[in-house]
Amino acid sequence: MSSLCNKQVLLGVSGGIAAYKSAELIRRLQDTGATVRVVMTPAAQHFITPLTLQALSGNPVHTEMLDPEAEAAMGHIELARWADLVLVAPASADFIARLTQGQGNDLLSTVCLATAAPIAIAPAMNQAMWSAASTQANISSLNERNISIFGPASGSQACGDVGPGRMLEPEEIASAAETLFSPGTLAGKTVVITAGPTREAIDPVRYISNQSSGKMGYAIAEAAIEAGARCILITGPTCLTPPEKAQTFKVTSALEMHEASLREAVHSDIFIASAAVADFRPAQNADQKLKKTASDTMSIELVKNPDIVAAVAALEDKPYTVGFAAETQNLENYAKDKLRRKNLDLIVANDVSRSDIGFNSDNNAVTIFGPERTNVIAECSKRQLARQLIDLIAQEIPSE
Ligand code: PMT
């Protein structure tokens, strides 16, 4: 699995004949599992159209600094925050000079100023421009600032000259970008994740469920893939698109989730139960829609569902088993009790009394308890939290 898998790469394209290779570069980056968005300088658009790069990247191409529509959707600060890597290819002599000076006179240079992500450039220019003292001084300065310089290659150039200044081939640039990220901490591991709610049928049109959106579980699946794991996602009904690289099993009820989980867990190294599983289901699932009766009340008898995560933790050769605890009070006591009772290796305690974290929100804040550890993860996006959780699990599991 590539270290770029699941990474968000902002590809900057500046003006130069090598801009046509950006189309191929998008493909090579996508092959690694990265998501690509493109920012073009005005000069770049003379060499290749935004439409071409939009069609290939599958995302709108950003060209204007002061475009009210773009700013409302994804402006320069959002783009700068979105990126896990800003890769400028081709990087012209002019762009390199502006980057060195910290100018913010177009969208691409501004994003570079605003981003906290690593920046890499693939220079492309005439050999004399590359050898010019000013360009070389700029490159030294960027090197000192830990900006990665990929290439350039040497050879015959579009202008007829021969020498250094050719942009590296797209495949070489994608490989160089991979080296910026460490190999996955879960490479070679299989991780099974349960996500979302379950639905317990009352009759063909009614069910008992809860407010889980699946966002937490899907974020964990993405973080596990990013860490190099083979990921199996067992999901209840959600509106989300599962990560492309996950092997996904869609289930509806707790009984179906139980069956899929035990089937998959026996071959896994890690099992993470983030699903909000219904503890009970109706004793009867009526074949036909229940009719309204004259009575003012109605009772539905409920029977207990099997405890999925406890069943996995009871397997003879159990995977490293992580549960979640959704609590509205006594967070620590209840979570630690579940850790012991269910024989878990870790439990992620989630305060679900707040509406801004937990169920159906984009953010979360948790405390993680193990038999001998407590880790607090302060409020952050579920994506960031998932990465921290996966890092912690990777430190805990025995390496092969
Ligand atoms: O999906 P989101 O909208 O992003 O919300 C995320 C979340 C709040 C659902 C998630 O962060 C969370 O807390 N999930 C656990 C919800 C839950 O059911 O907690 P619990 O305390 O009732 O269950 C404890 C553990 O036992 C959980 O790991 C649960 O998956 C598991 N369980 C529960 C019952 C059951 N029959 N089988 C189980 O495996």
Coordinates of C-alpha atoms and ligand atoms in Angstrom, one line a residue:
M1 CA 0.0 0.0 0.0
S2 CA 1.4 3.4 -1.0
S3 CA 2.2 5.9 1.7
L4 CA 0.2 8.4 -0.3
C5 CA -2.9 6.3 0.0
N6 CA -5.8 8.4 1.4
K7 CA -3.6 11.5 1.4
Q8 CA -4.9 14.8 0.0
V9 CA -2.5 16.2 -2.6
L10 CA -2.9 19.8 -3.8
L11 CA -1.2 19.9 -7.2
G12 CA 0.0 23.3 -8.2
V13 CA 0.6 23.9 -11.9
S14 CA 2.6 26.9 -12.9
G15 CA 3.4 28.2 -16.5
G16 CA 5.7 26.1 -18.6
I17 CA 5.6 23.6 -21.5
A18 CA 5.8 20.7 -19.0
A19 CA 2.3 21.7 -17.7
Y20 CA 1.0 19.1 -20.2
K21 CA 2.6 16.4 -18.0
S22 CA 0.4 17.5 -15.1
A23 CA -2.5 15.5 -16.6
E24 CA -0.4 12.3 -16.4
L25 CA 0.8 13.2 -12.9
I26 CA -2.8 13.4 -11.6
R27 CA -3.3 9.9 -12.8
R28 CA -0.1 8.6 -11.2
L29 CA -1.0 10.3 -7.9
Q30 CA -4.5 8.8 -8.0
D31 CA -3.0 5.4 -8.6
T32 CA -1.4 5.6 -5.2
G33 CA -4.8 6.2 -3.6
A34 CA -4.3 10.0 -3.1
T35 CA -7.1 12.5 -3.7
V36 CA -6.0 15.3 -6.0
R37 CA -7.2 18.9 -6.3
V38 CA -5.5 21.3 -8.7
V39 CA -4.6 25.0 -8.4
M40 CA -3.3 26.6 -11.7
T41 CA -1.5 29.9 -12.1
P42 CA -2.7 32.3 -14.8
A43 CA 0.3 31.4 -17.0
A44 CA -0.3 27.6 -16.6
Q45 CA -3.7 28.0 -18.3
H46 CA -1.9 29.0 -21.6
F47 CA -0.4 25.6 -21.7
I48 CA -3.2 23.3 -20.6
T49 CA -6.9 24.0 -19.8
P50 CA -8.4 23.8 -16.4
L51 CA -11.2 21.7 -17.9
T52 CA -8.7 18.9 -18.8
L53 CA -7.3 18.9 -15.2
Q54 CA -10.8 19.1 -13.7
A55 CA -12.0 16.1 -15.8
L56 CA -8.9 14.0 -14.7
S57 CA -8.9 15.0 -11.0
G58 CA -12.6 14.8 -10.6
N59 CA -12.6 18.0 -8.7
P60 CA -13.1 21.7 -9.7
V61 CA -9.8 23.4 -10.6
H62 CA -9.0 26.5 -8.7
T63 CA -7.5 29.4 -10.6
E64 CA -8.6 32.7 -9.1
M65 CA -7.6 34.3 -5.8
L66 CA -10.5 36.7 -5.7
D67 CA -13.4 34.5 -7.0
P68 CA -16.3 35.0 -4.7
E69 CA -17.9 31.7 -5.7
A70 CA -14.6 29.8 -5.1
E71 CA -14.0 31.6 -1.8
A72 CA -17.5 30.7 -0.6
A73 CA -16.9 27.0 -1.5
M74 CA -13.2 26.3 -1.0
G75 CA -11.1 29.5 -0.7
H76 CA -7.3 29.7 -0.3
I77 CA -7.3 29.0 3.4
E78 CA -9.5 26.0 3.1
L79 CA -7.3 24.7 0.3
A80 CA -4.2 25.3 2.4
R81 CA -5.8 23.4 5.3
W82 CA -7.2 20.6 3.1
A83 CA -3.8 19.6 1.7
D84 CA -1.6 16.9 3.2
L85 CA 0.9 17.8 0.6
V86 CA 1.3 20.8 -1.7
L87 CA 3.1 19.6 -4.9
V88 CA 4.0 22.2 -7.5
A89 CA 4.8 20.5 -10.9
P90 CA 5.9 22.1 -13.1
A91 CA 7.5 24.8 -10.9
S92 CA 8.7 27.6 -13.3
A93 CA 11.6 29.9 -12.5
D94 CA 9.2 32.7 -11.9
F95 CA 7.1 30.6 -9.4
I96 CA 10.2 29.4 -7.6
A97 CA 11.3 33.1 -7.2
R98 CA 7.9 34.1 -5.9
L99 CA 7.8 31.1 -3.5
T100 CA 11.3 32.0 -2.2
Q101 CA 10.3 35.6 -1.5
G102 CA 7.0 34.5 0.2
Q103 CA 4.9 36.4 -2.3
G104 CA 1.2 36.0 -2.3
N105 CA 0.3 37.5 -5.6
D106 CA -1.8 34.6 -7.0
L107 CA -3.8 31.7 -5.6
L108 CA -1.0 29.1 -5.7
S109 CA 1.7 31.3 -4.0
T110 CA -0.9 32.3 -1.3
V111 CA -1.8 28.7 -0.6
C112 CA 1.9 27.9 -0.2
L113 CA 2.2 30.7 2.3
A114 CA -0.9 29.6 4.2
T115 CA -0.4 25.8 4.4
A116 CA 1.1 23.8 7.2
A117 CA 1.5 20.8 4.9
P118 CA 4.9 19.9 3.4
I119 CA 5.6 21.6 0.1
A120 CA 7.5 19.9 -2.8
I121 CA 8.3 21.4 -6.2
A122 CA 9.4 19.8 -9.5
P123 CA 11.3 22.5 -11.3
A124 CA 10.9 22.8 -15.1
M125 CA 12.7 25.4 -17.2
N126 CA 15.3 26.1 -19.8
Q127 CA 18.8 24.9 -18.8
A128 CA 20.3 28.5 -18.7
M129 CA 17.4 29.7 -16.5
W130 CA 18.0 26.7 -14.2
S131 CA 21.8 27.4 -14.0
A132 CA 21.2 31.2 -13.4
A133 CA 22.8 32.3 -10.1
S134 CA 19.4 33.8 -9.0
T135 CA 17.6 30.5 -9.5
Q136 CA 20.3 28.5 -7.8
A137 CA 20.2 30.9 -4.8
N138 CA 16.4 30.5 -4.7
I139 CA 16.7 26.7 -4.7
S140 CA 19.3 26.8 -1.8
S141 CA 17.0 29.0 0.2
L142 CA 14.0 26.6 -0.4
N143 CA 16.2 23.7 0.5
E144 CA 17.0 25.4 3.8
R145 CA 13.3 25.8 4.5
N146 CA 12.7 22.1 4.0
I147 CA 10.9 22.4 0.8
S148 CA 11.5 19.3 -1.2
I149 CA 13.0 19.7 -4.7
F150 CA 12.3 16.9 -7.1
G151 CA 14.7 17.0 -10.0
P152 CA 15.1 18.5 -12.5
A153 CA 16.3 15.9 -15.0
S154 CA 18.9 16.6 -17.7
G155 CA 18.4 16.1 -21.4
S156 CA 17.1 17.7 -24.6
Q157 CA 14.6 20.5 -24.0
A158 CA 11.5 21.8 -25.9
C159 CA 13.5 24.9 -26.9
G160 CA 16.3 22.8 -28.5
D161 CA 18.9 23.3 -25.7
V162 CA 20.4 20.3 -23.9
G163 CA 21.1 20.4 -20.2
P164 CA 19.5 20.3 -16.7
G165 CA 15.9 21.8 -16.3
R166 CA 13.6 19.1 -17.7
M167 CA 10.8 18.2 -15.3
L168 CA 11.0 14.7 -13.9
E169 CA 8.5 12.2 -15.5
P170 CA 5.1 12.0 -13.7
E171 CA 5.9 8.5 -12.3
E172 CA 9.2 9.7 -10.8
I173 CA 7.5 12.7 -9.2
A174 CA 4.7 10.5 -7.7
S175 CA 7.4 8.1 -6.3
A176 CA 9.4 11.0 -4.9
A177 CA 6.2 12.3 -3.2
E178 CA 5.7 8.9 -1.6
T179 CA 9.1 9.1 0.1
L180 CA 7.8 12.2 2.0
F181 CA 5.4 10.0 4.1
S182 CA 6.6 7.2 6.3
P183 CA 5.4 3.6 5.4
G184 CA 2.2 2.7 7.2
T185 CA 2.4 1.8 10.9
L186 CA -0.2 -0.9 10.2
A187 CA 1.3 -2.3 7.0
G188 CA 0.5 -6.0 6.8
K189 CA -2.3 -5.9 9.4
T190 CA -5.9 -6.6 8.8
V191 CA -8.3 -4.3 10.7
V192 CA -12.1 -4.9 11.0
I193 CA -14.2 -1.9 11.9
T194 CA -17.9 -1.8 12.7
A195 CA -19.6 1.6 12.0
G196 CA -23.0 3.3 12.0
P197 CA -26.2 2.3 13.6
T198 CA -28.2 -0.9 13.4
R199 CA -31.9 -1.1 12.5
E200 CA -34.1 -3.5 14.4
A201 CA -37.3 -4.2 12.4
I202 CA -40.7 -4.0 14.0
D203 CA -42.5 -4.6 10.7
P204 CA -41.7 -4.1 7.0
V205 CA -41.7 -0.3 7.3
R206 CA -40.8 0.5 10.9
Y207 CA -37.7 -0.1 13.0
I208 CA -35.8 0.9 16.2
S209 CA -32.4 2.6 15.6
N210 CA -30.3 5.5 16.8
Q211 CA -28.6 8.6 15.6
S212 CA -25.2 7.2 14.6
S213 CA -24.1 8.6 11.2
G214 CA -21.2 6.3 10.7
K215 CA -18.8 9.3 10.4
M216 CA -16.5 8.1 13.3
G217 CA -16.3 4.5 12.0
Y218 CA -15.7 5.6 8.4
A219 CA -12.9 8.0 9.5
I220 CA -11.3 5.2 11.4
A221 CA -11.5 3.0 8.3
E222 CA -9.7 5.8 6.3
A223 CA -7.0 6.2 8.9
A224 CA -6.4 2.5 9.0
I225 CA -6.0 2.4 5.2
E226 CA -3.7 5.4 5.4
A227 CA -1.6 3.5 7.9
G228 CA -1.2 0.7 5.4
A229 CA -3.7 -1.8 6.8
R230 CA -6.1 -4.0 4.9
C231 CA -9.4 -2.6 6.1
I232 CA -12.7 -4.5 6.4
L233 CA -15.6 -2.1 7.1
I234 CA -18.9 -3.6 8.4
T235 CA -21.4 -0.9 8.3
G236 CA -25.0 -0.4 9.3
P237 CA -27.2 1.9 7.1
T238 CA -25.6 5.3 6.6
C239 CA -25.5 8.0 3.9
L240 CA -21.8 7.9 3.6
T241 CA -19.6 6.5 0.7
P242 CA -17.3 3.9 2.1
P243 CA -13.5 4.4 1.4
E244 CA -12.7 2.9 -1.9
K245 CA -9.9 0.8 -0.5
A246 CA -12.0 -0.8 2.2
Q247 CA -13.7 -4.1 1.7
T248 CA -17.2 -3.2 2.8
F249 CA -20.0 -5.3 4.1
K250 CA -23.3 -3.5 4.4
V251 CA -25.6 -4.9 7.1
T252 CA -28.9 -3.7 8.7
S253 CA -29.5 -5.4 12.0
A254 CA -27.4 -6.3 15.0
L255 CA -27.7 -10.0 14.2
E256 CA -26.3 -9.4 10.7
M257 CA -23.5 -7.3 12.1
H258 CA -22.8 -10.0 14.7
E259 CA -22.6 -12.7 12.0
A260 CA -20.3 -10.6 9.7
S261 CA -18.1 -9.4 12.5
L262 CA -17.4 -12.9 13.8
R263 CA -16.8 -14.2 10.3
E264 CA -14.2 -11.4 9.5
A265 CA -12.7 -11.1 13.0
V266 CA -11.2 -14.6 13.1
H267 CA -8.8 -13.6 10.3
S268 CA -8.0 -10.1 11.7
D269 CA -5.3 -8.5 13.8
I270 CA -7.4 -5.6 15.1
F271 CA -11.1 -5.2 15.7
I272 CA -12.6 -1.8 16.3
A273 CA -16.2 -1.6 17.4
S274 CA -17.4 2.0 16.7
A275 CA -20.9 1.0 15.7
A276 CA -23.8 2.0 17.8
V277 CA -25.4 -1.4 18.0
A278 CA -29.0 -1.8 19.3
D279 CA -28.9 -3.6 22.6
F280 CA -32.4 -5.0 22.0
R281 CA -34.6 -5.9 19.1
P282 CA -38.3 -6.6 18.8
A283 CA -39.1 -10.2 19.8
Q284 CA -41.4 -10.3 16.7
N285 CA -40.7 -8.9 13.3
A286 CA -44.2 -8.7 11.8
D287 CA -44.6 -9.9 8.2
Q288 CA -47.2 -7.2 7.5
K289 CA -47.4 -3.6 8.5
L290 CA -48.9 -3.4 12.0
K291 CA -52.4 -1.8 12.0
K292 CA -53.5 0.9 14.4
T293 CA -55.7 -0.6 17.1
A294 CA -58.4 1.0 19.3
S295 CA -56.1 1.0 22.3
D296 CA -54.2 4.2 23.3
T297 CA -51.1 2.2 24.1
M298 CA -49.1 -0.4 22.4
S299 CA -46.2 -2.6 23.7
I300 CA -43.4 -4.1 21.8
E301 CA -41.5 -6.9 23.6
L302 CA -37.8 -6.6 23.1
V303 CA -35.2 -9.3 23.4
K304 CA -31.4 -8.8 23.9
N305 CA -29.1 -8.7 21.0
P306 CA -25.7 -10.5 21.2
D307 CA -22.9 -8.3 22.3
I308 CA -20.7 -8.3 19.2
V309 CA -17.5 -6.8 20.6
A310 CA -17.6 -9.1 23.7
A311 CA -18.1 -12.1 21.4
V312 CA -15.0 -11.1 19.3
A313 CA -13.0 -10.5 22.5
A314 CA -14.0 -14.0 23.7
L315 CA -12.5 -15.7 20.6
E316 CA -9.7 -18.1 21.3
D317 CA -7.2 -16.3 19.1
K318 CA -8.7 -12.9 19.6
P319 CA -7.6 -9.8 17.6
Y320 CA -6.5 -6.7 19.5
T321 CA -10.0 -5.5 20.4
V322 CA -11.1 -1.9 20.8
G323 CA -14.6 -0.9 21.9
F324 CA -16.3 2.5 22.2
A325 CA -18.4 3.6 25.1
A326 CA -21.1 6.1 24.4
E327 CA -22.1 7.6 27.8
T328 CA -24.1 10.6 29.0
Q329 CA -22.8 10.5 32.6
N330 CA -20.1 8.8 34.7
L331 CA -18.0 8.5 31.6
E332 CA -14.9 7.1 33.2
N333 CA -16.6 4.5 35.5
Y334 CA -18.9 3.2 32.9
A335 CA -16.2 3.0 30.2
K336 CA -13.7 1.2 32.5
D337 CA -16.5 -1.2 33.5
K338 CA -17.1 -2.0 29.9
L339 CA -13.4 -2.5 29.3
R340 CA -13.3 -5.1 32.0
R341 CA -16.6 -6.8 31.4
K342 CA -16.1 -7.2 27.7
N343 CA -12.4 -8.2 28.0
L344 CA -11.3 -5.4 25.7
D345 CA -7.7 -4.1 25.1
L346 CA -8.8 -0.5 24.8
I347 CA -12.0 1.5 25.2
V348 CA -12.7 4.9 23.6
A349 CA -15.0 6.8 26.0
N350 CA -17.3 9.2 24.2
D351 CA -19.4 11.8 25.9
V352 CA -22.6 11.7 23.9
S353 CA -24.5 14.2 26.1
R354 CA -23.0 17.0 24.0
S355 CA -24.6 17.8 20.6
D356 CA -21.4 19.2 19.1
I357 CA -19.4 16.0 19.4
G358 CA -20.3 12.3 19.3
F359 CA -23.4 11.2 17.4
N360 CA -23.8 12.7 13.9
S361 CA -21.3 15.5 14.3
D362 CA -18.1 16.2 12.4
N363 CA -16.0 16.6 15.5
N364 CA -15.4 14.4 18.5
A365 CA -13.4 14.4 21.8
V366 CA -12.7 11.2 23.7
T367 CA -10.7 9.6 26.5
I368 CA -9.1 6.3 25.8
F369 CA -8.7 3.8 28.6
G370 CA -6.6 0.6 28.6
P371 CA -5.8 -1.6 31.5
E372 CA -2.8 0.6 32.3
R373 CA -3.2 3.7 30.3
T374 CA -5.4 6.8 29.9
N375 CA -5.1 9.1 26.8
V376 CA -7.2 12.2 26.3
I377 CA -7.8 13.4 22.7
A378 CA -9.2 16.9 22.8
E379 CA -11.9 18.1 20.5
C380 CA -10.9 17.8 16.8
S381 CA -12.3 16.5 13.5
K382 CA -13.2 12.8 13.5
R383 CA -10.6 12.4 10.8
Q384 CA -7.8 13.8 13.0
L385 CA -9.1 11.8 16.0
A386 CA -9.2 8.6 14.0
R387 CA -5.5 9.1 13.0
Q388 CA -4.5 9.6 16.6
L389 CA -6.4 6.5 17.6
I390 CA -4.8 4.4 14.9
D391 CA -1.4 5.7 15.9
L392 CA -2.0 4.7 19.5
I393 CA -3.3 1.2 18.5
A394 CA -0.2 0.8 16.3
Q395 CA 2.1 1.4 19.2
E396 CA 0.2 -1.1 21.3
I397 CA 0.0 -4.1 19.0
P398 CA 3.0 -6.5 18.9
S399 CA 5.0 -6.1 15.7
E400 CA 5.7 -9.1 13.5
Ligands
PMT1 O1 -21.5 7.3 13.9 P1 -21.2 8.7 14.4 O2 -22.4 9.7 14.2 O3 -20.0 9.3 13.9 O4 -21.1 8.7 16.0 C1 -20.0 8.0 16.6 C2 -20.5 7.2 17.8 C3 -20.9 8.2 18.9 C4 -21.6 6.2 17.5 C5 -19.2 6.4 18.3 O5 -18.2 7.3 18.6 C6 -19.5 5.6 19.5 O6 -19.4 6.0 20.7 N1 -19.8 4.3 19.3 C7 -20.3 3.3 20.3 C8 -21.8 3.5 20.5 C9 -22.3 2.4 21.5 O7 -23.1 1.6 21.1 O8 -21.8 2.4 22.7 P2 -22.2 1.5 23.9 O9 -21.6 2.0 25.1 O10 -23.6 1.2 23.9 O11 -21.5 0.1 23.5 C10 -20.2 -0.3 24.0 C11 -19.4 -1.0 22.9 O12 -20.1 -2.3 22.7 C12 -19.3 -0.4 21.6 O13 -18.0 -0.6 21.1 C13 -20.4 -1.1 20.8 O14 -20.1 -1.1 19.4 C14 -20.3 -2.5 21.3 N2 -21.6 -3.2 21.3 C15 -22.7 -2.8 21.9 C16 -23.9 -3.5 21.9 C17 -23.9 -4.7 21.2 N3 -25.0 -5.5 21.1 N4 -22.8 -5.1 20.6 C18 -21.6 -4.4 20.6 O15 -20.6 -4.8 20.0

